[in-house]
N, CA and C of each residue as an Amber inpcrd file, in Angstrom:
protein
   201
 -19.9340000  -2.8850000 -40.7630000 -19.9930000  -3.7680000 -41.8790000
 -18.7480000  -3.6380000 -42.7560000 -18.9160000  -4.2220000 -43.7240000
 -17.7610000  -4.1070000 -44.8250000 -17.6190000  -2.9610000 -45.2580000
 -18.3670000  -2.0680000 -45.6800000 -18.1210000  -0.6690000 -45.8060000
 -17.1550000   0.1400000 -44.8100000 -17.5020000   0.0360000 -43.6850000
 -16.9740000   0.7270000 -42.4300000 -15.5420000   0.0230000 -41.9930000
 -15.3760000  -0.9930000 -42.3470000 -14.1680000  -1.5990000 -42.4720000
 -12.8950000  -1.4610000 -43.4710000 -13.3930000  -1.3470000 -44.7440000
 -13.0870000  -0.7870000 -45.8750000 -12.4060000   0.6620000 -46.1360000
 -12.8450000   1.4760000 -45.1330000 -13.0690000   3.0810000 -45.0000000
 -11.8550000   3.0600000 -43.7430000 -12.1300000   2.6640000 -42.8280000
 -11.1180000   2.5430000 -41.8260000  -9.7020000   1.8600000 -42.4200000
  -9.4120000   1.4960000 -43.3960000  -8.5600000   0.5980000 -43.5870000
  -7.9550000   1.9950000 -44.9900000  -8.7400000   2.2740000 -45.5880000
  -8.0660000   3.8410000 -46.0800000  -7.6640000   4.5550000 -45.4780000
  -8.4130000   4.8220000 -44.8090000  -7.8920000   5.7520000 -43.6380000
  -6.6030000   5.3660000 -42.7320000  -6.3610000   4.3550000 -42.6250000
  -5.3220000   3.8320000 -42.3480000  -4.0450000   3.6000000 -43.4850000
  -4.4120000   4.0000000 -44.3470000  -3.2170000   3.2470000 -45.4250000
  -2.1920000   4.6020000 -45.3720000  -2.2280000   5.7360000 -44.8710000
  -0.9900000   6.2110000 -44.9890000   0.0060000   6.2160000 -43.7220000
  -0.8480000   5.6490000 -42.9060000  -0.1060000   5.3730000 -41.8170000
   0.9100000   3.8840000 -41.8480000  -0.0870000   2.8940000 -42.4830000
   0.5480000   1.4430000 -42.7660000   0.8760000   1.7060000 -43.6470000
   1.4700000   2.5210000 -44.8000000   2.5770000   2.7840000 -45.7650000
   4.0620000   3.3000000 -44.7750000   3.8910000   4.0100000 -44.4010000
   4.8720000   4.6560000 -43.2160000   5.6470000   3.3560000 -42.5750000
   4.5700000   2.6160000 -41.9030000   5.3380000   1.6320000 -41.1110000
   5.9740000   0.4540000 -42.2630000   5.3310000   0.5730000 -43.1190000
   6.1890000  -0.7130000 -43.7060000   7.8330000   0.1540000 -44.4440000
   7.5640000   1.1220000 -44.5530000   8.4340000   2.0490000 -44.9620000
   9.7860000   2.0780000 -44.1380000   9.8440000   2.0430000 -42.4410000
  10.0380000   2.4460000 -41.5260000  10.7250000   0.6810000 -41.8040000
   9.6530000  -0.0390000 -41.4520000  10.4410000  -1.1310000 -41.3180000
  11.3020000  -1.9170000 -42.3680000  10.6950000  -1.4780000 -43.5870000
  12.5000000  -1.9030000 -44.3210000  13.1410000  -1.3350000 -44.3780000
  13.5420000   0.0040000 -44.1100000  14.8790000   0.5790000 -43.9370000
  15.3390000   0.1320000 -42.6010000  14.5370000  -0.6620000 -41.4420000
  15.4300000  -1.1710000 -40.1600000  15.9870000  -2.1330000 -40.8510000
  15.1200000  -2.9370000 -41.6090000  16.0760000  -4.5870000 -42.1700000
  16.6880000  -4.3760000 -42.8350000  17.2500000  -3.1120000 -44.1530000
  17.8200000  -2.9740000 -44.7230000  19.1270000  -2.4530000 -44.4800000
  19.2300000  -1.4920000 -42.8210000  20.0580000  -1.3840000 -42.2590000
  20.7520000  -2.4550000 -41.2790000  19.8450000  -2.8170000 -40.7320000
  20.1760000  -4.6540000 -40.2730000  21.4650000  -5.3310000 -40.8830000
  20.8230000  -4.7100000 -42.4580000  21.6780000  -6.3050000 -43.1470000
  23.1680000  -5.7580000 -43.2940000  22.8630000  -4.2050000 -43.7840000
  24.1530000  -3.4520000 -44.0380000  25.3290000  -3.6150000 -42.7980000
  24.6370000  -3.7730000 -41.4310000  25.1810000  -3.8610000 -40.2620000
  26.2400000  -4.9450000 -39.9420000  25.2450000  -5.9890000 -40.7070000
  25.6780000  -7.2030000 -40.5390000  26.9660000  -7.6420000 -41.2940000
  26.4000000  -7.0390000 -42.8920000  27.7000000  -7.6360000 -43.8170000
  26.8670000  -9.1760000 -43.9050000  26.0140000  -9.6810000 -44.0670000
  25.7800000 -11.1780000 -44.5670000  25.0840000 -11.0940000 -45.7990000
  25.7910000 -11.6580000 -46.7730000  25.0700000 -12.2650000 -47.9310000
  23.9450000 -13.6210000 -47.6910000  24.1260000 -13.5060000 -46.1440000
  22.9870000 -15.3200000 -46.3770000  21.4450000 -14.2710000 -45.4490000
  20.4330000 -14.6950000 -45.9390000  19.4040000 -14.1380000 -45.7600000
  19.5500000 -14.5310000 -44.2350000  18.4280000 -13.7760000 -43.1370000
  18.1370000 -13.9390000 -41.5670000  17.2330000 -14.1120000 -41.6240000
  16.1090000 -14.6180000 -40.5350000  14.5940000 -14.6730000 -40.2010000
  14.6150000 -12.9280000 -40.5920000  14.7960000 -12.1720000 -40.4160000
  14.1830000 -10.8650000 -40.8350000  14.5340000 -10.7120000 -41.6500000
  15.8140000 -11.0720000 -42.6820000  15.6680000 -10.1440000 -43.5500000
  14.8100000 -10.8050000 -44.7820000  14.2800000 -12.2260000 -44.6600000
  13.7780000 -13.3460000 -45.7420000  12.4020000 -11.9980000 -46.1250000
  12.0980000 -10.7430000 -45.1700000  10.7300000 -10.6010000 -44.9440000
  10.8210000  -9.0990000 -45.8060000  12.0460000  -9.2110000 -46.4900000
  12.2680000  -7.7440000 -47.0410000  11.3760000  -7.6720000 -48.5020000
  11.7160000  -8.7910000 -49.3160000  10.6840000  -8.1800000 -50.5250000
   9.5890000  -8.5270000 -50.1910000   8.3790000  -8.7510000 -49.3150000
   7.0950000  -9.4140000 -49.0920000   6.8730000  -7.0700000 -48.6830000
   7.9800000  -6.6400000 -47.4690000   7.7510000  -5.0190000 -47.3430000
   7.8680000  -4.1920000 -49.0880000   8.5000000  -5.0380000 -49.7410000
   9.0780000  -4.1130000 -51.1460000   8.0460000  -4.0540000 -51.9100000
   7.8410000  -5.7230000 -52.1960000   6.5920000  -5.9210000 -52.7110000
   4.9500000  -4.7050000 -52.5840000   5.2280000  -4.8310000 -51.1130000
   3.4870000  -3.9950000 -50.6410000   3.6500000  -2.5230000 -50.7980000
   4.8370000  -2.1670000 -50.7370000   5.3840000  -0.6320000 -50.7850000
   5.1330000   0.4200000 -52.4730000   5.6770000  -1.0170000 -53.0300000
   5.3140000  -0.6770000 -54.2830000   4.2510000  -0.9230000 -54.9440000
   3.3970000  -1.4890000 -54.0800000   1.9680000  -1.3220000 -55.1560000
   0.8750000  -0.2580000 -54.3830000   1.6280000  -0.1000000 -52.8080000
   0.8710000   1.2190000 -52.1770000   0.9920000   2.3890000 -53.2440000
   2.0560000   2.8470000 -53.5360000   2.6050000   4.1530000 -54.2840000
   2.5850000   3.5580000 -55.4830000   1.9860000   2.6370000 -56.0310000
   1.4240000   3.1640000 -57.7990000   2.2910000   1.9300000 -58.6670000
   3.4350000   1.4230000 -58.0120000   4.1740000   0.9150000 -59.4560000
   3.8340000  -1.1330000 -59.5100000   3.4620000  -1.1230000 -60.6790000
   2.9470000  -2.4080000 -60.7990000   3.7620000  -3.3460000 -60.9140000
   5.0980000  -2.9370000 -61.5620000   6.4380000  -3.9760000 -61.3160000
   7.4500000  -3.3030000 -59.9890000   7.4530000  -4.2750000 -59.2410000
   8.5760000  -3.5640000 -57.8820000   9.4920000  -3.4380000 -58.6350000
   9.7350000  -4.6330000 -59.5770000  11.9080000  -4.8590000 -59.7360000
  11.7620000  -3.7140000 -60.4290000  10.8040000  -2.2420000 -60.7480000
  11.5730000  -1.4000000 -61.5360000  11.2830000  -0.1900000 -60.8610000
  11.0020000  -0.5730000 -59.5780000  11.2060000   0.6000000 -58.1230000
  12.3490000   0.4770000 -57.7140000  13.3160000  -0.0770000 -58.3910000
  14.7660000   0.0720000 -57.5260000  15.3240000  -1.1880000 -56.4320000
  14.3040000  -1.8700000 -56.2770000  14.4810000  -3.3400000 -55.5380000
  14.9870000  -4.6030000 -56.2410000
């Protein structure tokens, strides 16, 4: 039920903190790689990771996590 779904999905959140973690430092290295100021299909997907990162770990405004 929703409970057991709910519980599994905690239980999961330090693992899906990790990966979103994991994956903006690939796009963030991506971009560094690249040298483009014009956004890519991946990198359009960087503050939607910044966004979720920062409300996993506590802070209610991202733009004052450093993003």
């Amino acid at each position: 039920g929703e409970a057991e779904a709910n519980a599994r999905l905690i239980a999961s959140a330090p693992d899906l903190l990790k990966a979103l973690q994991v994956a903006k430092d690939a796009i963030e290295a991506y971009a560094k790689d690249h040298n483009s100021d014009q956004p890519t299909d991946v990198t359009e997907y960087l503050p939607f990771l910044q966004i979720a990162i920062a409300k996993a770990v506590g802070i209610d405004n991202y733009f004052n996590y450093g993003y």
